[in-house]
Coordinates of C-alpha atoms and ligand atoms in Angstrom, one line a residue:
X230 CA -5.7 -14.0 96.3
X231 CA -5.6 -11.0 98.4
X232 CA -7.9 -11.3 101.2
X233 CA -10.8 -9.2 101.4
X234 CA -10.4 -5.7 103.8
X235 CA -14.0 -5.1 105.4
X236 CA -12.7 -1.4 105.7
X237 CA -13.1 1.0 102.9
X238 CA -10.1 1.7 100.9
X239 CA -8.9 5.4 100.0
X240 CA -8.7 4.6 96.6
X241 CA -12.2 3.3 96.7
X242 CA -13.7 6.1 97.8
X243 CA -11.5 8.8 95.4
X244 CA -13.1 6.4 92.7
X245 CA -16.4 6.6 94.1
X246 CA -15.9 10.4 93.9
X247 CA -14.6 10.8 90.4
X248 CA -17.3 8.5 89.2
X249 CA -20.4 9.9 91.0
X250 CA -19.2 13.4 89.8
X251 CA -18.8 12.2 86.4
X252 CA -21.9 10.9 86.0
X253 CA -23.5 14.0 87.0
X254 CA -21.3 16.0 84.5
X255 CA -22.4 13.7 81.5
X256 CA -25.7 13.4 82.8
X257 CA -26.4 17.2 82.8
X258 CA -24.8 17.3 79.2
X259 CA -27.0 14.1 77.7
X260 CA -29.7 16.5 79.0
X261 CA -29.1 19.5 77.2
X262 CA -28.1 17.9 74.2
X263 CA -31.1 15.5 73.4
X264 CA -33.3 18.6 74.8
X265 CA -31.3 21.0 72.1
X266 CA -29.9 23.4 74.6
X267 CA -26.7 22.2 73.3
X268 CA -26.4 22.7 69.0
X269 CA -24.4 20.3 67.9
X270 CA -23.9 18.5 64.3
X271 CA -25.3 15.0 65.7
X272 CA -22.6 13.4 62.7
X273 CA -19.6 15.2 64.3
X274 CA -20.6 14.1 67.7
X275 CA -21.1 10.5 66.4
X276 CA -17.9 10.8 64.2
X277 CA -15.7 12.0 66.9
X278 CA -17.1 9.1 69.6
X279 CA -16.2 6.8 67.1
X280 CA -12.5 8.0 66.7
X281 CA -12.4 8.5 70.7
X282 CA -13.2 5.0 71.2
X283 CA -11.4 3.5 67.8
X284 CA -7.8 5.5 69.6
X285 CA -9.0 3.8 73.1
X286 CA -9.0 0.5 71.9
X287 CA -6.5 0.3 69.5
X288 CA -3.1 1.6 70.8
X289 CA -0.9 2.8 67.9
X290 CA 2.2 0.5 67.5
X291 CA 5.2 2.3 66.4
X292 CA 7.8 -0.1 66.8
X293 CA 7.4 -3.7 68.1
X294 CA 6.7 -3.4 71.9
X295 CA 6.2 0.0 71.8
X296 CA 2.9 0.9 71.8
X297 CA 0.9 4.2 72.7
X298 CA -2.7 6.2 72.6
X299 CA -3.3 8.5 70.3
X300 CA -7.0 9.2 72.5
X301 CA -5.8 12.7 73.4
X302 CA -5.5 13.9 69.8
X303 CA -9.6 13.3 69.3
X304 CA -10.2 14.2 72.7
X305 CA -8.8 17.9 72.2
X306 CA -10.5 17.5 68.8
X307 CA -14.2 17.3 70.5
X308 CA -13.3 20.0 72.9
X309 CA -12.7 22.6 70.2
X310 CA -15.7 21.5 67.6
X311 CA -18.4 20.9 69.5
X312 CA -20.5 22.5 72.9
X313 CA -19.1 21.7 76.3
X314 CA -22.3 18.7 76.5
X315 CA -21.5 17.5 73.0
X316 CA -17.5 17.1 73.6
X317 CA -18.4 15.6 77.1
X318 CA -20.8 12.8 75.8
X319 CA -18.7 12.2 72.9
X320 CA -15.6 11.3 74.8
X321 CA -17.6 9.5 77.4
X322 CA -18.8 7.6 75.0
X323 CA -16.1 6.9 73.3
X324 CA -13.6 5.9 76.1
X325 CA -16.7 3.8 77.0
X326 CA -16.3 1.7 73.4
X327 CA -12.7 1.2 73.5
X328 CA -13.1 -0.1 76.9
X329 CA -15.5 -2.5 76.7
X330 CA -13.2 -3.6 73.6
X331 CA -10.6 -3.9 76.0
X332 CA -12.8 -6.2 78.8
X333 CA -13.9 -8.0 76.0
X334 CA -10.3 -9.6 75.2
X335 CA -9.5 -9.3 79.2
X336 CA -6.9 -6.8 79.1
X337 CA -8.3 -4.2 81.4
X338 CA -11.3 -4.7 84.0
X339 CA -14.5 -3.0 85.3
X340 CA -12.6 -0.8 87.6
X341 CA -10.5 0.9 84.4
X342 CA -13.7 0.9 82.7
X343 CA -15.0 3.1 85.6
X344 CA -11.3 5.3 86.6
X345 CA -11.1 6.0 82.6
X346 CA -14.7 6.9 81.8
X347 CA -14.6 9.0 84.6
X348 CA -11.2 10.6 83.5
X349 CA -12.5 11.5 80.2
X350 CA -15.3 13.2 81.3
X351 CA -13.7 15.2 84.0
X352 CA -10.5 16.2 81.8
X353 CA -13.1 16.7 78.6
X354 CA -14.8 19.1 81.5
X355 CA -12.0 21.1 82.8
X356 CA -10.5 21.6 79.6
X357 CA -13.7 22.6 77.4
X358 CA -14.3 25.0 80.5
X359 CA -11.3 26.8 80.1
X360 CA -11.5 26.7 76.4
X361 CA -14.4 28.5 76.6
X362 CA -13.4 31.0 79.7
X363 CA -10.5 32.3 77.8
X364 CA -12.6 33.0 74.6
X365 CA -15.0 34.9 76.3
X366 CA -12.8 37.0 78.3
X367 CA -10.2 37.6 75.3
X368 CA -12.4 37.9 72.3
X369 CA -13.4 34.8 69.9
X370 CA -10.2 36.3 67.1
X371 CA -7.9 37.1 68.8
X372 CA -8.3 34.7 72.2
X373 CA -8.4 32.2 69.6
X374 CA -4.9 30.4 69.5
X375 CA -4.5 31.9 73.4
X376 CA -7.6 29.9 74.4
X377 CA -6.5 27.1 72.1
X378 CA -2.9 26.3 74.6
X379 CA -4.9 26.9 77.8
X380 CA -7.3 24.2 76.6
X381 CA -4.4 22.1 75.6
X382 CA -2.6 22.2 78.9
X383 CA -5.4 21.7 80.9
X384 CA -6.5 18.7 79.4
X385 CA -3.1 17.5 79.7
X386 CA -2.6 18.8 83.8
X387 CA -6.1 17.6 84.3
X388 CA -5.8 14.1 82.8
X389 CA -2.1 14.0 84.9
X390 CA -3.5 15.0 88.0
X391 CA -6.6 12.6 88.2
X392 CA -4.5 9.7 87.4
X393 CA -1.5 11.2 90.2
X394 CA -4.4 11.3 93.1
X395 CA -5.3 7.3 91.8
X396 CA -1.5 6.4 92.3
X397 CA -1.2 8.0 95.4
X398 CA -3.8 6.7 97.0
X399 CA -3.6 3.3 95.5
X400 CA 0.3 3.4 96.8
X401 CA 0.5 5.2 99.3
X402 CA 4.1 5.7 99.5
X403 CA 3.9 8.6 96.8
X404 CA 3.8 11.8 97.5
X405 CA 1.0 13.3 95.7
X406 CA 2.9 16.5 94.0
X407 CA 6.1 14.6 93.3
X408 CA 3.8 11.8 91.1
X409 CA 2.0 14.5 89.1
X410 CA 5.8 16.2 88.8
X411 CA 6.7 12.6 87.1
X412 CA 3.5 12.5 85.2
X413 CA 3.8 16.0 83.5
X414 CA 7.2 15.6 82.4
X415 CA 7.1 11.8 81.5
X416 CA 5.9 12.6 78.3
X417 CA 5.6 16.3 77.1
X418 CA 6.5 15.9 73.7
X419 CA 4.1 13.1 73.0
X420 CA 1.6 14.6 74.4
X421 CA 2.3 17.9 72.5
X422 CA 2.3 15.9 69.5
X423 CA -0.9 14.7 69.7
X424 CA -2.3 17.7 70.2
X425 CA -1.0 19.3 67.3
X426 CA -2.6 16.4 65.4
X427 CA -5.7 17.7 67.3
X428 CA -5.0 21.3 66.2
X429 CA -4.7 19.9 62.3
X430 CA -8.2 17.7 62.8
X431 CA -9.6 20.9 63.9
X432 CA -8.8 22.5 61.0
X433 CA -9.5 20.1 58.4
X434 CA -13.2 19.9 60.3
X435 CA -13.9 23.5 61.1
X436 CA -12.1 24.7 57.3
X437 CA -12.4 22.0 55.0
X438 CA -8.5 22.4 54.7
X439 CA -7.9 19.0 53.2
X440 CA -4.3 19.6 52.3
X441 CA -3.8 19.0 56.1
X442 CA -4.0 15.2 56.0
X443 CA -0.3 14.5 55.1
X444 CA 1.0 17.0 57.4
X445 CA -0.7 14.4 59.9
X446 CA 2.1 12.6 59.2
X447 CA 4.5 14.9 61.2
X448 CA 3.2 14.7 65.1
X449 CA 3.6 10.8 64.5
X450 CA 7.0 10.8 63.3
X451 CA 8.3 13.1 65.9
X452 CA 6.3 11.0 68.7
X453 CA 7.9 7.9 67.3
X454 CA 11.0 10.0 67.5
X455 CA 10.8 10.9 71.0
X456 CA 8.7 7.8 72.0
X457 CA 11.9 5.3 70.8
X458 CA 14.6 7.2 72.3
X459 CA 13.0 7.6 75.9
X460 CA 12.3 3.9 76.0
X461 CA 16.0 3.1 74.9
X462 CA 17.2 5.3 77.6
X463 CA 15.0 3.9 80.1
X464 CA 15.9 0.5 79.2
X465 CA 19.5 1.6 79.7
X466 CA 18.9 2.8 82.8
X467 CA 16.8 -0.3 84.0
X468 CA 19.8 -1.8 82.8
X469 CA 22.9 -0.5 84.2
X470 CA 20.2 -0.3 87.9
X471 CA 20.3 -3.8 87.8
X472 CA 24.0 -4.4 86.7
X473 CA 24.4 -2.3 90.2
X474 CA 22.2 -4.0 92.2
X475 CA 23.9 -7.6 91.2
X476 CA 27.0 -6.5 91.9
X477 CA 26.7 -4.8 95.3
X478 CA 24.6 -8.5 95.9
X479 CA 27.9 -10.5 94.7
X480 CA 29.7 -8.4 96.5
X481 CA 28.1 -9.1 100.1
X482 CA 27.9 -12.8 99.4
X483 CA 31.6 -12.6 98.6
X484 CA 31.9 -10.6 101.9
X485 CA 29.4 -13.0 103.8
X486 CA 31.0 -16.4 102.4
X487 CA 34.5 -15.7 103.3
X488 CA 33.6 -14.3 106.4
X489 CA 31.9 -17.9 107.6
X490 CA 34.8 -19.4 106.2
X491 CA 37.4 -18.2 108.6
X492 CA 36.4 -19.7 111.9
X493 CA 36.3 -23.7 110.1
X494 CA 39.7 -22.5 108.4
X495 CA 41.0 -21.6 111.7
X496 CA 40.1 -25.3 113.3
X497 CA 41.6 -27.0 110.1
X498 CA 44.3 -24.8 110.5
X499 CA 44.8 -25.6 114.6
X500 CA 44.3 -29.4 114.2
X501 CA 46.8 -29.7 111.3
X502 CA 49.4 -27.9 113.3
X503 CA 49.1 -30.3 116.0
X504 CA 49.2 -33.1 114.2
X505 CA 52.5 -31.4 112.9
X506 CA 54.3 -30.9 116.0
X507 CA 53.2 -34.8 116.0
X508 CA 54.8 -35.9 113.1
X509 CA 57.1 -37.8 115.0
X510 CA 54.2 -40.3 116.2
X511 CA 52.8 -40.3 112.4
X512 CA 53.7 -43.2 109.7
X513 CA 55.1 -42.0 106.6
X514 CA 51.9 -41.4 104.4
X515 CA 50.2 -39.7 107.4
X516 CA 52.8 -37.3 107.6
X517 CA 52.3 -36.2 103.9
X518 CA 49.2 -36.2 104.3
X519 CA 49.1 -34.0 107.2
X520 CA 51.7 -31.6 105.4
X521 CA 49.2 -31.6 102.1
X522 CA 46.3 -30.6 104.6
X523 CA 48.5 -27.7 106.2
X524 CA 49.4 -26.5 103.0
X525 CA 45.9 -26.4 101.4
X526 CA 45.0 -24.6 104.5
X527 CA 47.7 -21.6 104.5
X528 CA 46.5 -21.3 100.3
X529 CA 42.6 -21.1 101.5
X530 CA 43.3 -19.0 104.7
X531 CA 45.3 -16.3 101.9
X532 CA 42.5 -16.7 99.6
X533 CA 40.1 -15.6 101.9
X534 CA 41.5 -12.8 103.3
X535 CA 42.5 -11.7 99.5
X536 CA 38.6 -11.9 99.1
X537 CA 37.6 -10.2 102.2
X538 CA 40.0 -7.6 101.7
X539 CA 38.9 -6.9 97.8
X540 CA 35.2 -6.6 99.4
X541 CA 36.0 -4.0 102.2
X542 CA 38.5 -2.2 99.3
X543 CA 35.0 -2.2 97.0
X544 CA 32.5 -1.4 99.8
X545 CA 34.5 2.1 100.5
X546 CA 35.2 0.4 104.1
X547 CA 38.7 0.8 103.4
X548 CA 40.2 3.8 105.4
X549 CA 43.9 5.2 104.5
X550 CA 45.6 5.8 107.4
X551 CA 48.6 8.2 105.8
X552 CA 51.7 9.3 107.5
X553 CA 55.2 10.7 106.0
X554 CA 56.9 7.0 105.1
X555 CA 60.3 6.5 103.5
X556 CA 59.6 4.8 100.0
X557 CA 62.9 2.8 100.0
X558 CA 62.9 1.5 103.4
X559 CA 58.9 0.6 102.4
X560 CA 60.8 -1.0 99.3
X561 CA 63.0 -3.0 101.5
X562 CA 60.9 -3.9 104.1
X563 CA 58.9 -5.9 101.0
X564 CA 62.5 -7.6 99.8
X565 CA 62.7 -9.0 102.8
X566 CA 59.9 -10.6 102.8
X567 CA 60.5 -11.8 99.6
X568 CA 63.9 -12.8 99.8
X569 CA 63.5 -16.6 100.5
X570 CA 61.2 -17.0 97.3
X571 CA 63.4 -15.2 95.0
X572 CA 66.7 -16.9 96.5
X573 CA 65.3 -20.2 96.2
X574 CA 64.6 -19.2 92.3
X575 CA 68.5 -17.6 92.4
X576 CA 66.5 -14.1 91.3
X577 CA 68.1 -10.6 92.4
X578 CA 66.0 -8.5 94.1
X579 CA 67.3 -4.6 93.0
X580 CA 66.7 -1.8 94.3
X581 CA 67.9 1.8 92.6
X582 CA 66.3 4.9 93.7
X583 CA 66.8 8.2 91.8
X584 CA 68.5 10.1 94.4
X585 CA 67.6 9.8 97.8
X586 CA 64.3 10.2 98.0
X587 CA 62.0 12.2 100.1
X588 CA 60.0 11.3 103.0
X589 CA 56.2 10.8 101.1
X590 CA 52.7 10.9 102.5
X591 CA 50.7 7.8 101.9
X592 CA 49.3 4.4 104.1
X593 CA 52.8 2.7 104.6
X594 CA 51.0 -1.0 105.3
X595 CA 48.5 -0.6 102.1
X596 CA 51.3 0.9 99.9
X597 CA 53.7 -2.4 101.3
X598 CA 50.7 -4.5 100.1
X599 CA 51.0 -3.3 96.3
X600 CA 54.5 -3.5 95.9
X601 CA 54.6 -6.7 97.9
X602 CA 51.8 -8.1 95.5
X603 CA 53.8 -7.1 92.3
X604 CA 56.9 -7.9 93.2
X605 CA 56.3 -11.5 94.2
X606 CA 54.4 -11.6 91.0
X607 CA 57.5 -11.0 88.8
X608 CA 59.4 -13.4 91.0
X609 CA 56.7 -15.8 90.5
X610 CA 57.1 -14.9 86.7
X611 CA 60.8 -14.4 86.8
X612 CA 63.3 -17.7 84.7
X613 CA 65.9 -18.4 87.6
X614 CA 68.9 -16.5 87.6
X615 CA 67.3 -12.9 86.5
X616 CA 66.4 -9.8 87.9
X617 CA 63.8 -7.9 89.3
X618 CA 64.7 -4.3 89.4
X619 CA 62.4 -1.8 91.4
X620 CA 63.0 2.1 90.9
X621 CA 61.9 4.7 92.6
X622 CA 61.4 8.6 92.4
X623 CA 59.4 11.6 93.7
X624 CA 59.6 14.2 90.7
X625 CA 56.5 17.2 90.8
X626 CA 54.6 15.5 94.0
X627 CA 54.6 12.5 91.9
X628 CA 55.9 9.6 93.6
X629 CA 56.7 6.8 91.0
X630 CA 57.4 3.3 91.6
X631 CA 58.5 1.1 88.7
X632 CA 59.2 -2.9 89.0
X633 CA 60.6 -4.7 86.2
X634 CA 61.4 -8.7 85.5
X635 CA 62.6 -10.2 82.6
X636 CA 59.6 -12.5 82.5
X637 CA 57.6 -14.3 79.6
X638 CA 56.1 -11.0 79.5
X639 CA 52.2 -10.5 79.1
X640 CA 50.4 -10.9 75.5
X641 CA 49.2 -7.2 74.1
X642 CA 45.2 -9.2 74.2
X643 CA 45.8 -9.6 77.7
X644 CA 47.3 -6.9 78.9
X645 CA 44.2 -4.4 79.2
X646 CA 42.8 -7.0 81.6
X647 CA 45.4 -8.5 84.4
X648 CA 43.9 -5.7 86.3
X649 CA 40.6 -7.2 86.4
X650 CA 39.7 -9.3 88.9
X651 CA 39.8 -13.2 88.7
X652 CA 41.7 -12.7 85.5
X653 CA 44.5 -15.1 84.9
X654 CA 46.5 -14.7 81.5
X655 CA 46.5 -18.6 81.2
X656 CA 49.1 -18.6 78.0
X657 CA 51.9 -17.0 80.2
X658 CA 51.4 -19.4 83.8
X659 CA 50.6 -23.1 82.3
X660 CA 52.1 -25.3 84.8
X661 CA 52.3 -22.7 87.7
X662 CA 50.7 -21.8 90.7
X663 CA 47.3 -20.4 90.8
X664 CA 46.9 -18.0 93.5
X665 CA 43.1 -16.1 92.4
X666 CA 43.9 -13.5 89.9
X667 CA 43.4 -11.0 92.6
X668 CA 46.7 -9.1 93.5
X669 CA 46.8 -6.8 90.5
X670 CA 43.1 -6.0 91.1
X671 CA 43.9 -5.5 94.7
X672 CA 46.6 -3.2 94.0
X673 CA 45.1 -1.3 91.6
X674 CA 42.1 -0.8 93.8
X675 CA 45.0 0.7 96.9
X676 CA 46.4 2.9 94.4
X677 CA 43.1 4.5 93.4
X678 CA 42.3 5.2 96.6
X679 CA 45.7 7.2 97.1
X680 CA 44.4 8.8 94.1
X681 CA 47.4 7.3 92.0
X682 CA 47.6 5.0 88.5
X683 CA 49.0 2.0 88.0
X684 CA 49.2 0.3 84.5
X685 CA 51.9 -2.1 82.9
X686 CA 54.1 -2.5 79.9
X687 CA 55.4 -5.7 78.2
X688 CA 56.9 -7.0 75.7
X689 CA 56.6 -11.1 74.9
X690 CA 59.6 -13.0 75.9
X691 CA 61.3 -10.3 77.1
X692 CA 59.6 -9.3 79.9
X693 CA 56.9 -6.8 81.5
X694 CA 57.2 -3.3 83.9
X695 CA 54.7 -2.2 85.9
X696 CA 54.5 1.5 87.1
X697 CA 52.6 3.1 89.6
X698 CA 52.1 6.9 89.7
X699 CA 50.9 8.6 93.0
X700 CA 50.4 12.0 94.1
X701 CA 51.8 12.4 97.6
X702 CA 53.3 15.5 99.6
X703 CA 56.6 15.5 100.9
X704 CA 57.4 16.3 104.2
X705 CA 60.5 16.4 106.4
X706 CA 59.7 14.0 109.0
X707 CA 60.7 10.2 108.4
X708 CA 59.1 7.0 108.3
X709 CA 56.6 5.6 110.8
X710 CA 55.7 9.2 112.0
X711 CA 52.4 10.1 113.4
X712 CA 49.1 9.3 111.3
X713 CA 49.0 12.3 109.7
X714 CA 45.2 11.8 107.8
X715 CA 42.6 9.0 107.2
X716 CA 40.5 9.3 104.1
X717 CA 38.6 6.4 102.2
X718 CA 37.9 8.2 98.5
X719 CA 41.0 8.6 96.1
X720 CA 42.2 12.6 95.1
X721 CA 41.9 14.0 98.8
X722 CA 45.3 13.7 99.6
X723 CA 45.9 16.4 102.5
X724 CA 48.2 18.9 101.3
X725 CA 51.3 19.2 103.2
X726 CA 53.6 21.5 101.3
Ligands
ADP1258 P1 47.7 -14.0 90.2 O1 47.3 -14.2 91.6 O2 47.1 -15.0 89.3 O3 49.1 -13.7 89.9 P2 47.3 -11.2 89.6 O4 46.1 -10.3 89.7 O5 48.5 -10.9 90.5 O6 46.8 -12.7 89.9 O7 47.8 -11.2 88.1 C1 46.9 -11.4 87.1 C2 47.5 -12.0 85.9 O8 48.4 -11.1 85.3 C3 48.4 -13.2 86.2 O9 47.6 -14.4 86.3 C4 49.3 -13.2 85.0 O10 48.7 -13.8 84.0 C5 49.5 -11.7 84.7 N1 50.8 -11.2 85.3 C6 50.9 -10.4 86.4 N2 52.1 -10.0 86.6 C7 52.9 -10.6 85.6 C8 54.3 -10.6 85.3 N3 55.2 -9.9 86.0 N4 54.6 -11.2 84.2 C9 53.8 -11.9 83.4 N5 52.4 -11.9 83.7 C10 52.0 -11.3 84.8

């Protein structure tokens, strides 16, 4: 339980305000209407309590969970029919019934009892006021349906307002405008229907129209209407906010986990090493062992900075750093590296290149990173004795890189998700090495941010091309040139030609 505060809250005292005032609103009208100053049909009154407080208590349910009150419709009701005393007592009244209803089965307490009493009165007050201001200065014919909107809207503002000072104060971290902002257009439409089914009591009442009763029909549907769809969309909303918030969370645990894992990695790493250039002092099984324990660590230490680097690439700390690069000594650079995996396979590594190609703007050491990553992946993927064949071209500022293997290919279910992260198309690799299902997401994530595509074709047991479009600008200068731009967000290229 909340500890008691000896000071006196603000909301307190705003309550203490509202209620005080109240009660000297509905006390003045009690007076003039037992005293008769006030003329009012004692059954209406009565009636129209009852359906105040009936509409208080009992929330109409239009779908299940979605519940809402109809109060307003009587309310504006009592405001039009009867004297400014009558409508007052005969909402207080009312709003009183449905609320003790409401203590009774411990939904609300003495304090809501209070706020919403108090609310009633002072809304029934403003409104009935201004009701009655507009007739008078407009004429009772034609100020009619005039007067009739002004009442409507401030009963609505007026209700809005009272219950935006509460939340304020009560919060504190509100502003007061912006909560009545939120309050007025939260539900316009509802609240318009309910006033029309106001507008329709008021006529059956005041003109006998009968025929009116089905037509009551109409406000409800289009609440239910309006009602239904705003709480879907707000329940997407909450929705997709959440599916946000967990993954920014995953995404710094990723981020904080592998981060913590480095520095024991790098003492695993140091101590296996040692015990390497040891070997000669080792028996046998120690030496396999200590060879199993290097290994293991070289996989980890690559799987965490595959992780750590897919967390900067998703928190946007990634920054480009562009300069003029040559595409097929880039191309190269990444055979080389390559060339003692795919010669131990007996795999070609090809390179054709549609014309010499230009000089192209784009991060050299990121760029390296994709092809590397897809290129060792058709090795990996590669029977021995094939070919991987990567082609390159700059046609329209469009630099396009294309690497093809004569793999088991990629099944068409599977293909719309080896860019996904974690994802592993099982069918294709039984029996290989696991490496994290990362690379493709990796690479897809570089090429975005050089504002580029990548996507890949394949056909089962024959074999599966991948082809990455990006937009660069060619210059004349050659490779490893100054940095020429940094930029962090994909499509802002600087424009060179
Ligand atoms: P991994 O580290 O598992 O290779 P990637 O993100 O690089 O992760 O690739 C995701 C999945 O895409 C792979 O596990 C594999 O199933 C499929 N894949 C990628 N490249 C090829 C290829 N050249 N041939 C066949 N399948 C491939």
């Amino acid at each position: 339980m909340k500890p008691r505060s000896a000071l006196v809250t603000p909301f307190q005292v705003y309550l203490f305000v509202v209620v005080a005032f109240s009660a000297l609103i509905a006390g003045i009208s009690a007076r003039d209407l037992l005293f008769g100053a006030a003329r009012d049909n004692t059954w209406l009154v009565v009636g129209l309590s009852l359906v105040i407080g009936f509409t208080t208590a009992r929330l109409v349910e239009l779908r299940p969970n979605i519940k809402i009150s109809t109060r307003a419709a009587p309310q504006y009701a009592a405001i039009v029919l009867l004297s400014p005393a009558g409508a007052i007592i005969a909402t207080a009244a009312g709003v009183i019934v449905g609320y003790f209803f409401h203590l009774m089965r411990g939904r609300h307490n003495r304090i809501d009892l209070l706020f919403n009493t108090a609310q009633g009165v002072l809304s029934t007050w403003v409104a009935t006021s201004i009701y009655r201001l507009v007739l008078s200065a407009a004429g009772t014919n034609s100020g009619e349906p005039v007067a009739l909107i002004f009442a409507a809207a401030s009963l609505y503002m007026a209700n809005a307002f009272l219950i935006a000072v509460a939340v304020t104060l009560s919060r504190q971290n509100t502003g007061l405008f912006a909560t009545f902002l939120h309050l007025i257009r939260n539900d316009p439409l509802v609240y318009t229907a309910l006033l029309v089914t106001g507008l329709l009591a008021i006529l059956m009442v005041r003109e006998q129209q009968f025929w009116v009763v089905p037509l009551l029909i109409v406000p409800l549907a289009m609440t239910e209407h309006v009602v239904v769809k705003q709480r879907k969309e707000n329940e997407r909303d909450r929705k997709i906010a959440v599916m946000e918030e967990v993954d920014t969370l995953r995404g710094e645990f990723v981020a904080a986990v592998t981060h913590d894992l480095r520095t024991p990695l790098m003492t695993i790493k140091g101590f296996g090493e040692l015990l390497e250039d040891r070997e000669d002092e080792l028996m046998p099984d120690e030496r396999t062992a200590v060879r199993a324990i290097n290994t293991s660590a070289e996989r980890l230490g690559e799987l965490v900075e595959t992780l750590l680097q897919l967390s900067e690439l998703d928190a946007g700390m990634v920054v480009l750093e562009t300069r003029p690069s040559d595409i097929s000594n880039l191309v190269r650079r990444v055979f080389e590296h390559l060339r003692y995996t795919a010669d131990n396979k007996g795999i070609g590594l090809v390179m054709e290149a549609s014309g010499p190609p230009p000089p192209v703007v784009l991060d050299p050491i990121r760029f390296e990173q994709v092809i590397t990553n897809i290129v060792s992946n058709a090795i990996k993927f590669s029977p021995a004795e094939s070919k991987v064949v990567v082609r390159t071209g700059v046609l329209d500022e469009t630099l396009t890189v294309q690497i093809s293997d004569s793999g088991p290919g990629i099944a068409p279910e599977a293909l719309p998700h080896i860019f996904e992260r974690f994802y592993r198309a099982s069918q294709v690799e039984a029996g290989r090495r696991q490496t994290g299902g990362l690379g493709l997401a990796i690479a897809k994530s570089i090429v975005e941010l050089h504002g580029g595509t990548i996507w890949a074709e394949s056909v089962v047991r024959q074999g599966s091309t991948f082809t990455i479009h990006v937009p660069v600008c060619r210059t004349n200068s050659s490779d490893d040139g100054p940095v020429v731009a940094q930029f962090s967000s994909p499509r802002s290229l600087p424009n060179q030609s």
